[in-house]
PDB file of C-alpha atoms in Angstrom:
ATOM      1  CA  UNK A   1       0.000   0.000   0.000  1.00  0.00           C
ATOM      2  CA  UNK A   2       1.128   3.626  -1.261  1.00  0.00           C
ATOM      3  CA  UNK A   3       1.793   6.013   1.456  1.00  0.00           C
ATOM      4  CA  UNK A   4      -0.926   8.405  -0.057  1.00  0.00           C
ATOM      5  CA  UNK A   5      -3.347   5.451   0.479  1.00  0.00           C
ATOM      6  CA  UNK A   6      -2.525   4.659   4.403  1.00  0.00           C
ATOM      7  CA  UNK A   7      -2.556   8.389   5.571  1.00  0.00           C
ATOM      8  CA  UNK A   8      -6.256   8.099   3.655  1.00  0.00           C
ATOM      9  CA  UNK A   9      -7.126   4.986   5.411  1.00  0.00           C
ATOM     10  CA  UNK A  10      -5.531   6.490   8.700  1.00  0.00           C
ATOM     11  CA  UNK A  11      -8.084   9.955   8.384  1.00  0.00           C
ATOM     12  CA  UNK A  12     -10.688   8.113   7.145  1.00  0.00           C
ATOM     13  CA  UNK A  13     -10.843   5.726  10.444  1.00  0.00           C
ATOM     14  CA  UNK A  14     -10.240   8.339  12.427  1.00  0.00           C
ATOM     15  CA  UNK A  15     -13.220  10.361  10.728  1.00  0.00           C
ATOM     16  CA  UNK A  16     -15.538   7.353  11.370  1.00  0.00           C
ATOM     17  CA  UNK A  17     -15.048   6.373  15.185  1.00  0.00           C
ATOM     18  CA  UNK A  18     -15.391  10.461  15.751  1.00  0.00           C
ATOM     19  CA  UNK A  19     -18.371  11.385  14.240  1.00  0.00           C
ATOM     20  CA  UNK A  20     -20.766   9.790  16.666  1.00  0.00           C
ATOM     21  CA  UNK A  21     -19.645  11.894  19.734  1.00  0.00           C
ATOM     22  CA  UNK A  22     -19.802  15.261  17.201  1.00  0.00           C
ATOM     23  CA  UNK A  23     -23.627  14.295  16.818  1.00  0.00           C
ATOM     24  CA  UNK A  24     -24.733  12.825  19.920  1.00  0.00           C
ATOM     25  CA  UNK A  25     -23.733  15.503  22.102  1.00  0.00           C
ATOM     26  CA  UNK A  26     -25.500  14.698  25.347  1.00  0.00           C
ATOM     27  CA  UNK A  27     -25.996  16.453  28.438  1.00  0.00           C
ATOM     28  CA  UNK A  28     -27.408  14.428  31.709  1.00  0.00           C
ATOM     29  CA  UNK A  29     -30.487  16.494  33.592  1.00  0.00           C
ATOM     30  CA  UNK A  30     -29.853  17.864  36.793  1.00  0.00           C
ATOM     31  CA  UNK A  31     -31.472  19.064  40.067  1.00  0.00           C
ATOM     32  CA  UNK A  32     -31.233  21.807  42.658  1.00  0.00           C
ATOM     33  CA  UNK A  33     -29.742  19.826  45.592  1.00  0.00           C
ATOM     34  CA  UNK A  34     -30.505  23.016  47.986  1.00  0.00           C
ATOM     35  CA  UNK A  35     -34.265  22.563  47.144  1.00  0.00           C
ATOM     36  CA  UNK A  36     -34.580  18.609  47.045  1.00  0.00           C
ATOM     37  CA  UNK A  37     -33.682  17.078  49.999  1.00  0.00           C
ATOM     38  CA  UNK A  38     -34.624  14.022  51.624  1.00  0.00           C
ATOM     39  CA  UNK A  39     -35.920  13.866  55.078  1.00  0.00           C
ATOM     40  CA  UNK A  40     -33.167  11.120  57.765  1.00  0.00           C
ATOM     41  CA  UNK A  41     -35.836   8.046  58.473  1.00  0.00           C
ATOM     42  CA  UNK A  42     -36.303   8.418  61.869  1.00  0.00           C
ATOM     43  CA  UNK A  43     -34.604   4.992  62.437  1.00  0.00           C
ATOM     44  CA  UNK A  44     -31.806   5.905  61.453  1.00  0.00           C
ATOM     45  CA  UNK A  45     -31.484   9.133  63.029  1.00  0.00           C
ATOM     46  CA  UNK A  46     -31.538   6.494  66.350  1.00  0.00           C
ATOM     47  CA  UNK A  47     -29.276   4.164  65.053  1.00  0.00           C
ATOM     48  CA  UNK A  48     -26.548   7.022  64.030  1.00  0.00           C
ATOM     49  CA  UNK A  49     -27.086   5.682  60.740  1.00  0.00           C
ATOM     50  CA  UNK A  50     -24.749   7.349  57.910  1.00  0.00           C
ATOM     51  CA  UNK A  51     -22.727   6.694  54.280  1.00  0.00           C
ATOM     52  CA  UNK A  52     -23.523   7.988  50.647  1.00  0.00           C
ATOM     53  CA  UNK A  53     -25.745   6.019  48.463  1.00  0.00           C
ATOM     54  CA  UNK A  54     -25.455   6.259  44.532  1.00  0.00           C
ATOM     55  CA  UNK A  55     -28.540   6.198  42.352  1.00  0.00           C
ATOM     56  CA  UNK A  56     -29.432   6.581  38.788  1.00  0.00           C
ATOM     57  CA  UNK A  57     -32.544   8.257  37.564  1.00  0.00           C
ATOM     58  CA  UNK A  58     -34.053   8.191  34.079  1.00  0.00           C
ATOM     59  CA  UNK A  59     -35.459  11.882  33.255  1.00  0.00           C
ATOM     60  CA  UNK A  60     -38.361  12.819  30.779  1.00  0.00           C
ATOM     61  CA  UNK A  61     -37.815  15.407  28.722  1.00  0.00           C
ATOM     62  CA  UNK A  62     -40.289  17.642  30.960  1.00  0.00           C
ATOM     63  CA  UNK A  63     -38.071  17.195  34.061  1.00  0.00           C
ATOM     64  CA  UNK A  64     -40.087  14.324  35.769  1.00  0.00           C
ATOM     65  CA  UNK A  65     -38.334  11.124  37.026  1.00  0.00           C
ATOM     66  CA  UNK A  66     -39.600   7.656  34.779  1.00  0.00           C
ATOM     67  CA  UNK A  67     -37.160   5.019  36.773  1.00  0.00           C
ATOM     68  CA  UNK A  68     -34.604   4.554  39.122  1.00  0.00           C
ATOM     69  CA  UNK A  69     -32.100   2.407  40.437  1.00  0.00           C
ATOM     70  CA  UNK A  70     -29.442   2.095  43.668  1.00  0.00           C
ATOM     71  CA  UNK A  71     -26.145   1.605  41.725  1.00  0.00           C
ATOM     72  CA  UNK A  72     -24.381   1.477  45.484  1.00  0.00           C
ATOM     73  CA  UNK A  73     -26.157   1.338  48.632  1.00  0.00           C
ATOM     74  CA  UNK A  74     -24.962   3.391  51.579  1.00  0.00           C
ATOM     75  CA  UNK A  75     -25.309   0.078  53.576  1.00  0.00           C
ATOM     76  CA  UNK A  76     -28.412   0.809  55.390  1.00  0.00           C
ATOM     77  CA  UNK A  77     -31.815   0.083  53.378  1.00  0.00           C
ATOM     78  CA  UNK A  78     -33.795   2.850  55.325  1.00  0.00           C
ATOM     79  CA  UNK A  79     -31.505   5.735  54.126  1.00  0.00           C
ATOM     80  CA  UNK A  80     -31.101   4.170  50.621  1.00  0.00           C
ATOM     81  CA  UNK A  81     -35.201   3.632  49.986  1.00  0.00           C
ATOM     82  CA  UNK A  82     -35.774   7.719  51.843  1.00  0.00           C
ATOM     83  CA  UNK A  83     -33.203   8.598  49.106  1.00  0.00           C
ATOM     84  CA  UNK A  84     -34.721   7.125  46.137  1.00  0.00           C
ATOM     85  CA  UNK A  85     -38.112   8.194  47.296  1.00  0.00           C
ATOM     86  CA  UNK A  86     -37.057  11.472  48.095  1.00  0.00           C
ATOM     87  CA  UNK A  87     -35.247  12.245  45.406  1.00  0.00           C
ATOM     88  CA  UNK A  88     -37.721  10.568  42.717  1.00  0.00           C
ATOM     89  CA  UNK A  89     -40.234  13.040  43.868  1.00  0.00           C
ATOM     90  CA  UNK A  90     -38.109  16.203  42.605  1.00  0.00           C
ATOM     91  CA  UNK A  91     -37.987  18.287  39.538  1.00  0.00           C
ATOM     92  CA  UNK A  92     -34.842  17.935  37.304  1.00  0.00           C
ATOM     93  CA  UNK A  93     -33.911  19.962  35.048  1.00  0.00           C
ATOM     94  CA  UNK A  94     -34.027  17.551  31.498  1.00  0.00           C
ATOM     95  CA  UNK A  95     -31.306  16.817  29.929  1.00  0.00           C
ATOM     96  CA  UNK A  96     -30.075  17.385  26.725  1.00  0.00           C
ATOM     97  CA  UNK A  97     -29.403  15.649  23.465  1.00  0.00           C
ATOM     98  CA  UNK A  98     -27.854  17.519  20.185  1.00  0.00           C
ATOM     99  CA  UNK A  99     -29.343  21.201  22.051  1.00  0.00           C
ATOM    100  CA  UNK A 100     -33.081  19.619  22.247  1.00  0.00           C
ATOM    101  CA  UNK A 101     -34.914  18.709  25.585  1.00  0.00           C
ATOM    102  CA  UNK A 102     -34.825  14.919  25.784  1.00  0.00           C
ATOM    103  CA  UNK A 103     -35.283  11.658  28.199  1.00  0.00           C
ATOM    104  CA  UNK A 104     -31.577  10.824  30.033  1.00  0.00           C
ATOM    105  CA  UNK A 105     -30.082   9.209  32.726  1.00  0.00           C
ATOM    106  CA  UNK A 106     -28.282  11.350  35.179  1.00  0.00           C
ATOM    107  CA  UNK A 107     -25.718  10.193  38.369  1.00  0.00           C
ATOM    108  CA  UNK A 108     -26.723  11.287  42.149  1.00  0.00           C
ATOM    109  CA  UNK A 109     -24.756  10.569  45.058  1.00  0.00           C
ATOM    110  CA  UNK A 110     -26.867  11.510  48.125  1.00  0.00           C
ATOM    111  CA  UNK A 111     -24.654  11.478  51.517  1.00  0.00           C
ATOM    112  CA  UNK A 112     -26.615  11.156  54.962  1.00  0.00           C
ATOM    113  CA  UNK A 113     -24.470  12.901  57.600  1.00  0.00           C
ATOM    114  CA  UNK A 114     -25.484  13.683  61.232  1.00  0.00           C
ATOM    115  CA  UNK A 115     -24.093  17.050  62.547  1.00  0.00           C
TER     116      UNK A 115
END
């Protein structure tokens, strides 16, 4: 193969495997953590429960929540299931895809601390 021809395979590839991200520029929704908060299960509260629990919502385009999932549990169910229900209940702002309003999943980490 010429050496014309492999620089042209080379920009070609390289052409290929980058055009997906140039189109499918995606941003994940997010939420006002100062105005959605989830309220410490009493049980916990007793049991000096704490530790950060990592979730994943799926966000409509208008900002509502359409699933979730615990991706890792803060090791105590009560402060995990508050969290999820808590948080599930909020308003995010939707994410995007290529500029337009559209359904995404988004990353939350929620830590439970006692002052």
């Amino acid at each position: 193969m010429s050496t014309n021809k492999r620089w042209l395979s080379v920009i070609a590839a390289v052409l290929v495997s980058s055009a997906p991200v140039a189109f499918a520029a995606e941003v994940p929704a997010s939420f006002d953590a100062k105005t959605c908060k989830a309220e410490y299960p009493k049980a916990s509260l007793m049991n000096e429960e704490q530790g950060t629990v990592s979730m994943s919502f799926l966000i409509k385009a208008d900002g509502s929540v359409a699933d979730s999932k615990i991706d890792k549990s803060s090791g105590f169910k009560n402060l995990d299931k508050a969290a999820i229900k808590s948080l599930s209940a909020c308003k995010f702002k939707p994410g995007t895809k290529d500029g337009a309003p559209a359904e995404t999943w988004t990353k939350v980490d929620y830590a439970w601390k006692l002052d």
